[in-house]
Short mmCIF file of C-alpha atoms in Angstrom, two decimals:
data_model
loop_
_atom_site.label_atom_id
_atom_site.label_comp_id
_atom_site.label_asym_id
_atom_site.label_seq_id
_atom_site.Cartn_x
_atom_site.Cartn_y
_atom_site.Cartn_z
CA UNK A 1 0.00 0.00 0.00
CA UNK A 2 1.38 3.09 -1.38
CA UNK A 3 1.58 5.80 1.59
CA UNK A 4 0.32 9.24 0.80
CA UNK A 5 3.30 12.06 1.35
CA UNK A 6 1.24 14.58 3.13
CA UNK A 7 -0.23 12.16 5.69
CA UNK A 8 3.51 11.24 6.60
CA UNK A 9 4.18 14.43 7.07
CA UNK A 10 1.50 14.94 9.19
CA UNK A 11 2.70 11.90 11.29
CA UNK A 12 5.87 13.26 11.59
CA UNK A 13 4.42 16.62 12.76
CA UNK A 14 2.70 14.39 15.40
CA UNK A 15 5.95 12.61 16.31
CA UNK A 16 8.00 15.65 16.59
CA UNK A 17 5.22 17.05 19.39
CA UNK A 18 5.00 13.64 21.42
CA UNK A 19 1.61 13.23 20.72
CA UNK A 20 0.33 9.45 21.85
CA UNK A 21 0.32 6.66 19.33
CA UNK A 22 -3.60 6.47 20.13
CA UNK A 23 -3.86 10.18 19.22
CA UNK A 24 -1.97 9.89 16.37
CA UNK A 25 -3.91 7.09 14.94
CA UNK A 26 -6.90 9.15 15.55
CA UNK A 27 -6.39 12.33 13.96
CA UNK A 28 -4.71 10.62 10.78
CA UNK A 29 -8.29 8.46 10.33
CA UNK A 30 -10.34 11.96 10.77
CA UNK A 31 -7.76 14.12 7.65
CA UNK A 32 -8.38 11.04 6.18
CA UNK A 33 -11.98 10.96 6.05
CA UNK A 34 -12.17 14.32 5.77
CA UNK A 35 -10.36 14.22 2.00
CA UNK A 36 -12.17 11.07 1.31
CA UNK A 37 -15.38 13.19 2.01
CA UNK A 38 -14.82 15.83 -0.35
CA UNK A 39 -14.10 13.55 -3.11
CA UNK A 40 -10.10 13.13 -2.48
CA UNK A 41 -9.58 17.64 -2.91
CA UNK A 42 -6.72 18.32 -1.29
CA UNK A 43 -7.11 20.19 2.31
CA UNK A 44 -5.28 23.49 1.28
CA UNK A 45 -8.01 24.23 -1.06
CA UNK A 46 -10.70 23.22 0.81
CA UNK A 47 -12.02 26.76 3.50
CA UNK A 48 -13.82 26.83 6.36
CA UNK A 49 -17.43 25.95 4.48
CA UNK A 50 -15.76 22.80 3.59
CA UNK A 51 -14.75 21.68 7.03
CA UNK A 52 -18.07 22.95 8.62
CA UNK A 53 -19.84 20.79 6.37
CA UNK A 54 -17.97 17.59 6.97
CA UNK A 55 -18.65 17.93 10.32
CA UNK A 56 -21.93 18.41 10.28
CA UNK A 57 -22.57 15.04 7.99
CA UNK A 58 -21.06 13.48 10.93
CA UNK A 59 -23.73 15.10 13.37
CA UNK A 60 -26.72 14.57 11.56
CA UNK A 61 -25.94 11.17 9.09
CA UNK A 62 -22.93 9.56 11.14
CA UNK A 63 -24.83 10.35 14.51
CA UNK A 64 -21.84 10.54 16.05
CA UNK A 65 -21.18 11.35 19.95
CA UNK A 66 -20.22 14.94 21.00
CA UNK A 67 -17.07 13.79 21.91
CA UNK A 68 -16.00 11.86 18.59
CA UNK A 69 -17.41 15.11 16.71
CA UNK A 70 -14.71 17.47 18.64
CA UNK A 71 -12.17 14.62 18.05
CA UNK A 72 -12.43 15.32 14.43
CA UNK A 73 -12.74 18.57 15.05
CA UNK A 74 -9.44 19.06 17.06
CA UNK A 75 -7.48 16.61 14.22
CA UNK A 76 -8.65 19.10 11.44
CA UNK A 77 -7.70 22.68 13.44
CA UNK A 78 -4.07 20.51 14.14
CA UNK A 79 -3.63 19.96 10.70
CA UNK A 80 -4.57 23.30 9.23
CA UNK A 81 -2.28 24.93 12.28
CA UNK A 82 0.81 22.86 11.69
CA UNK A 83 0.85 21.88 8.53
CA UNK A 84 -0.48 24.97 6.65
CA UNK A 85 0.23 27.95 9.32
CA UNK A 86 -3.68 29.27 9.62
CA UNK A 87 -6.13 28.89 11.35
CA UNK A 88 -9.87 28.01 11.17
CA UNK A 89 -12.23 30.81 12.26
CA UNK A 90 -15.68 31.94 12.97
CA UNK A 91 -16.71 28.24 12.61
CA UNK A 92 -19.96 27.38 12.45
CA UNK A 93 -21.36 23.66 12.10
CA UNK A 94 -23.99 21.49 13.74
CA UNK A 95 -23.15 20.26 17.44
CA UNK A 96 -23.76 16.88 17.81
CA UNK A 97 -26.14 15.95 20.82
CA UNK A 98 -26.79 13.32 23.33
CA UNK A 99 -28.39 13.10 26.46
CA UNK A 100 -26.44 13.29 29.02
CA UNK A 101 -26.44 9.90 31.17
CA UNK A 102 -25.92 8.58 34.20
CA UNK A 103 -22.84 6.37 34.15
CA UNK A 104 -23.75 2.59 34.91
CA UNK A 105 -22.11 1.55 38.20
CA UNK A 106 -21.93 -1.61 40.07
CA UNK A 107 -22.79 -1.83 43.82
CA UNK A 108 -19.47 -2.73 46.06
CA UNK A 109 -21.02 -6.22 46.23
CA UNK A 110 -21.19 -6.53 42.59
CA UNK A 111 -17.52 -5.22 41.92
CA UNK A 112 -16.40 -7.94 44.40
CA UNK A 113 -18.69 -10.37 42.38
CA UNK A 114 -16.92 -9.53 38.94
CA UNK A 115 -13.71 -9.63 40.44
CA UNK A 116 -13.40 -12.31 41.97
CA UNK A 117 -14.71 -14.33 38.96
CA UNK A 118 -11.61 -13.16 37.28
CA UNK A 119 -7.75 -15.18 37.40
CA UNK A 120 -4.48 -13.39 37.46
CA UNK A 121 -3.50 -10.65 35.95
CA UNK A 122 -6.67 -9.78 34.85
CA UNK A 123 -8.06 -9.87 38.15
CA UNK A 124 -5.22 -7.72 39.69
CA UNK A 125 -6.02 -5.46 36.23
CA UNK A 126 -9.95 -4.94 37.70
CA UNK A 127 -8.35 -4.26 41.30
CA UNK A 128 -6.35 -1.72 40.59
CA UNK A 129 -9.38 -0.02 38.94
CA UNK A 130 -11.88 -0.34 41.54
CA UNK A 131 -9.38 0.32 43.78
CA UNK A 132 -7.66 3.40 42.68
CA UNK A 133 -9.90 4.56 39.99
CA UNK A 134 -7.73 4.48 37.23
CA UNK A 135 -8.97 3.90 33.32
CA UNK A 136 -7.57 0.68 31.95
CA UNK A 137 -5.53 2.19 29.45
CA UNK A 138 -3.48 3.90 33.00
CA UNK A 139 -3.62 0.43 34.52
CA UNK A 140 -1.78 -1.05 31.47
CA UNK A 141 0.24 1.87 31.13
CA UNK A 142 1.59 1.54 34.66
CA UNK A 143 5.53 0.96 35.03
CA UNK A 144 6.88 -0.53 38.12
CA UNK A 145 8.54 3.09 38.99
CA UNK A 146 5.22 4.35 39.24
CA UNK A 147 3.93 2.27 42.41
CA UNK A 148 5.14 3.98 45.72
CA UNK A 149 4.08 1.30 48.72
CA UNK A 150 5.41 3.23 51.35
CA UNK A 151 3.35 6.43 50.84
CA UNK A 152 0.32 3.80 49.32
CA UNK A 153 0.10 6.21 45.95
CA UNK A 154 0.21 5.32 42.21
CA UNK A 155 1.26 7.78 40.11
CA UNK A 156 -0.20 8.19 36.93
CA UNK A 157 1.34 9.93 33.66
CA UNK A 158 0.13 12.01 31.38
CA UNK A 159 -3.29 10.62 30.82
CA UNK A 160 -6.24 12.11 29.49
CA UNK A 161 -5.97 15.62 28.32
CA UNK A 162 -1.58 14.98 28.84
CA UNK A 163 -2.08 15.58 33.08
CA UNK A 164 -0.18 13.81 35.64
CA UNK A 165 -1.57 13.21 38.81
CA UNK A 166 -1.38 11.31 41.76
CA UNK A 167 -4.27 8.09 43.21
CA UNK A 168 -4.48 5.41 46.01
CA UNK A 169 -2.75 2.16 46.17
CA UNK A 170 -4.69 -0.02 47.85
CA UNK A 171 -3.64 -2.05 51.19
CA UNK A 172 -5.30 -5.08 49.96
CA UNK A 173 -3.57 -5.51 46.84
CA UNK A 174 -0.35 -4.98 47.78
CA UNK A 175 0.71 -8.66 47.84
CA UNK A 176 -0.72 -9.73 44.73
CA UNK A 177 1.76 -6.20 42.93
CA UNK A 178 4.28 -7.81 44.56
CA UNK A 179 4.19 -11.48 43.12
CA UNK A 180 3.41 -9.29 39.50
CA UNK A 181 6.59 -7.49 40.38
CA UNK A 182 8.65 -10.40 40.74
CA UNK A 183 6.69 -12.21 37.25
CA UNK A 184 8.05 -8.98 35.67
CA UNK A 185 11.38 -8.72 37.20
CA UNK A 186 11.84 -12.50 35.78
CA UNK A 187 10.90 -11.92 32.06
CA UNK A 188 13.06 -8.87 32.61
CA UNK A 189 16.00 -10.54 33.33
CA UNK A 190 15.11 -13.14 30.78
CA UNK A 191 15.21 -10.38 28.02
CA UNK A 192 18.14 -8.98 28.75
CA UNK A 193 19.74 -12.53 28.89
CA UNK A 194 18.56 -12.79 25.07
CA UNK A 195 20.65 -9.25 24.29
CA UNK A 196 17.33 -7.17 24.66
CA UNK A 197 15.20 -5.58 27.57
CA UNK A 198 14.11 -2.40 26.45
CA UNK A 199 10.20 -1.02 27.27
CA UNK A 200 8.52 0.85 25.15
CA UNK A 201 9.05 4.62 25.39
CA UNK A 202 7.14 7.79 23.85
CA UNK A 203 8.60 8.75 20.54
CA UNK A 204 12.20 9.76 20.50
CA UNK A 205 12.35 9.39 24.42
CA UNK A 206 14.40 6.40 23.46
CA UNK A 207 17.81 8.67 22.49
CA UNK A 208 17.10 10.58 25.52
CA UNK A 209 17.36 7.46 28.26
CA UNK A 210 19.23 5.93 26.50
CA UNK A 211 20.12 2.57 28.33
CA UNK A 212 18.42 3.85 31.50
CA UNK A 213 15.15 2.13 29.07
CA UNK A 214 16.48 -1.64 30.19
CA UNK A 215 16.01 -0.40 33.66
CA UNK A 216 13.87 -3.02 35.38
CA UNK A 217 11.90 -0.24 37.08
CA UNK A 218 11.09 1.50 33.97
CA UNK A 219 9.49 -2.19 32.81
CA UNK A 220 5.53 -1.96 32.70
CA UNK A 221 3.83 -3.55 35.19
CA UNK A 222 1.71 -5.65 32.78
CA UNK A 223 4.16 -6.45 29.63
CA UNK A 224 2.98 -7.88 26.68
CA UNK A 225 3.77 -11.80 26.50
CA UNK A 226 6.32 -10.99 23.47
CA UNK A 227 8.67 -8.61 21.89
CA UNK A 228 7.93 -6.26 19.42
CA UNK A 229 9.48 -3.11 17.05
CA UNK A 230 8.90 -0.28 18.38
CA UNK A 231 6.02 1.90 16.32
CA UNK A 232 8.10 5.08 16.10
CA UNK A 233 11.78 4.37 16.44
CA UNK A 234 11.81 0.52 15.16
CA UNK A 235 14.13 -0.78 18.37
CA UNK A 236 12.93 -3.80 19.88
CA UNK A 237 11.11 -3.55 22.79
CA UNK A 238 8.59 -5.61 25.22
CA UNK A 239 5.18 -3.22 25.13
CA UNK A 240 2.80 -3.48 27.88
CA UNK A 241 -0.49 -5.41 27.32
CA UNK A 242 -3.66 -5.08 24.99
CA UNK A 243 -7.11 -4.10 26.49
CA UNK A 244 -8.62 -6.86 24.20
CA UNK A 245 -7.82 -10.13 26.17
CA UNK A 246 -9.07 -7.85 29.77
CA UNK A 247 -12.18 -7.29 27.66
CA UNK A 248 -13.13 -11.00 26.79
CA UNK A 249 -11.68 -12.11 30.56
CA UNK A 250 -14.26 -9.30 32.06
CA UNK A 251 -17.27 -10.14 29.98
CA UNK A 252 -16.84 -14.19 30.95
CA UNK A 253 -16.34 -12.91 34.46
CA UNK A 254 -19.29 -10.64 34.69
CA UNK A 255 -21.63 -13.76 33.42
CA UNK A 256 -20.12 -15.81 35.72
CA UNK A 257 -21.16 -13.27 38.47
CA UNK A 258 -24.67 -13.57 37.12
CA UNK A 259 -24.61 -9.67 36.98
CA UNK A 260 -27.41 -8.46 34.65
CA UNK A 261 -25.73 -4.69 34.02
CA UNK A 262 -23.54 -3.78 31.15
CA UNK A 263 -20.14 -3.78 32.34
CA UNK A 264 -17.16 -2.22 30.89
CA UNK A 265 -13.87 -1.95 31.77
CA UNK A 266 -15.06 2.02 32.39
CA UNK A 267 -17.50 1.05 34.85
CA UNK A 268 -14.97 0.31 37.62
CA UNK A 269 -13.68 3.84 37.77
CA UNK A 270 -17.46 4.62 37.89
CA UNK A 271 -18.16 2.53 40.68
CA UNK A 272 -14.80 3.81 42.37
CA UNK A 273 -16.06 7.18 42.68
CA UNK A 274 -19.67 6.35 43.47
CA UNK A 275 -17.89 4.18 46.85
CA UNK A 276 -15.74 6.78 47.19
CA UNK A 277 -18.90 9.46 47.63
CA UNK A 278 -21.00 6.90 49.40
CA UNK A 279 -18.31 6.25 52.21
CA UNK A 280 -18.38 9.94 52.92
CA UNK A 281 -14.66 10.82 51.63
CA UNK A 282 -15.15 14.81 49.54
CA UNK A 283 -16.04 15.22 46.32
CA UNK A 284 -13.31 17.54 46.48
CA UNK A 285 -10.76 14.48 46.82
CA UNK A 286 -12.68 12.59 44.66
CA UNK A 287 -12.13 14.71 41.45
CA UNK A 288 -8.19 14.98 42.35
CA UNK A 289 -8.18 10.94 42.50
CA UNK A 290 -9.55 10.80 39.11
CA UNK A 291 -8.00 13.69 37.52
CA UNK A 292 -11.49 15.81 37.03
CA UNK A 293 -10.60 19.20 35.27
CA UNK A 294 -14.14 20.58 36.07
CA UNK A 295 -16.08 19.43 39.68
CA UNK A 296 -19.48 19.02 36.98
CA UNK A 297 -17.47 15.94 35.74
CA UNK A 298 -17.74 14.25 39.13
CA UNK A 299 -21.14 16.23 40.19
CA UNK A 300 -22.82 13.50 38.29
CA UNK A 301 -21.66 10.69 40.43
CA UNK A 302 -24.17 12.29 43.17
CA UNK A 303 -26.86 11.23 41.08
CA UNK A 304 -25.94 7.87 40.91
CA UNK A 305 -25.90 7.21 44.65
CA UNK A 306 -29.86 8.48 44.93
CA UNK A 307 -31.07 8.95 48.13
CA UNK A 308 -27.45 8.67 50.02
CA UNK A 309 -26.61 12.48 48.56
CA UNK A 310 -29.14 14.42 50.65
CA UNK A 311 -29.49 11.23 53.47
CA UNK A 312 -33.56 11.28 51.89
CA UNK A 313 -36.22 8.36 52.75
CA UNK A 314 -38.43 7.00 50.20
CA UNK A 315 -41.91 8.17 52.01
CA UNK A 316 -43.03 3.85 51.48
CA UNK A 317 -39.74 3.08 53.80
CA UNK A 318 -41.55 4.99 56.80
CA UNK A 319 -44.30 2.58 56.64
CA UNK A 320 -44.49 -0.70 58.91
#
């Protein structure tokens, strides 16, 4: 497959600022589609019109979320900034819309349920996000570096949105990180025995850490189960591992548990914050624990736990 000139250049654009892998995948499908919807024109002749009305065909015929819309949105206003020096103004398209929802959350006897219908490290994988409310794309991403059992924190790197910020590392998972620790620490060792043991790094990191990258501490705490070339900078390297097998593990798991809600991988970070606010701990310290920009984000929690937010009785309950 022949590969198009100014997408490449686009990608490198996307290398040279840092951006994720995910994020870079992303915005090259959106300029994609976005040529491919005005019949392959190039995107230096297209003007504002143009781009206003590809993204309103997404609103009203794709039907796509809010948040996909201003992912397309954000992909096209990178490319016409960085590649072409100008920017897009007085924009005006239709807003996609979608009720907004109350996140599905499991009760603490249901998380319990789930997880302990799951094995190994896909049941440490679920503990860590019920337990510290991370997203399982910051579970996977975890290095061993980033646990701290002394203080009981987890830090967590640039993850939505690029922010750092600190969580909880929970008491009663401490043993089971340990015995991952030493699982990692062995296929470590085993690596660098075979003339290897590099992680995976953000682009062009690599030159900068040089051989501090076979540090065992910089290993992920969940590597992949085999060695790979490294999507930017071609080195080999053991990555950390794919969401999909957690997925299929969680969904055998939740039948098993004879739970009749949709469960994601997402819903434990719901149902982290909705224990957190029903134990009584701020909604102050929840937002901090899960990185909240805006206090609305984690606002909505309080409708999930009902009656516990303003300690209200059903009238019924006062009958005998």
């Amino acid at each position: 497959m022949t590969k198009s000139p100014f997408i490449e250049s686009i990608r490198n654009i996307l290398r040279v600022k840092r951006y994720s892998l995910q994020t870079e995948k992303a915005y090259l499908y959106w300029i994609r589609k976005l040529i491919f919807f005005h019949n392959k024109r190039h995107p230096r002749d297209m003007t504002e019109s143009d781009v206003e009305l590809f993204l309103t065909h997404l609103a009203i015929n794709e039907r796509v979320s809010p948040l996909t819309q201003n992912q397309a949105l954000c992909a096209v206003v990178f490319m016409y900034r960085h590649v072409f020096g100008r920017e897009l103004n007085n924009m005006k398209f239709h807003f996609a819309k979608t009720p907004q929802r109350i996140p599905q959350v499991l009760t603490h006897n249901e998380a319990a349920k789930v997880i302990q219908n799951l094995h190994g490290k896909h049941k440490l994988i679920a503990s860590i996000m019920y337990g510290s409310g991370l997203r399982v794309s910051e579970v996977l991403r975890l290095r061993i570096k980033d646990l701290d059992f002394e203080r009981n924190t987890v830090f967590v790197y640039q993850s939505k949105g690029q922010k750092d910020r600190v969580t909880l590392l929970p008491n009663n998972i401490k043993d089971q990180l340990n015995s991952q620790i030493e699982l990692v620490r062995h296929i470590h060792e085993r690596d660098l025995h075979d003339g290897f043991g590099l992680t995976s790094l953000p682009a062009s990191l690599i030159s900068k850490y040089k051989n501090a990258a076979k540090n065992f501490y910089w290993q992920y705490l969940f590597p992949s189960t085999t060695r790979c070339k490294h999507p930017h900078d071609d080195y080999i390297c053991r990555h950390h591992l794919h969401q999909t097998a957690f997925r299929k593990a969680l969904k055998v798991a939740t039948k098993k548990a004879d739970i009749s809600k949709r469960v994601t991988s997402h819903t434990f970070r719901h149902s982290f914050a909705t224990r957190m606010l029903e134990t009584g701990h701020d909604i102050r310290v929840v937002q901090e624990l899960l990185g909240h920009d805006d206090i609305k984000t984690t606002q909505i929690y309080t409708h999930v736990i009902g009656k516990n937010k303003f300690g209200a009785i059903s009238p019924i309950d006062s009958i005998n």
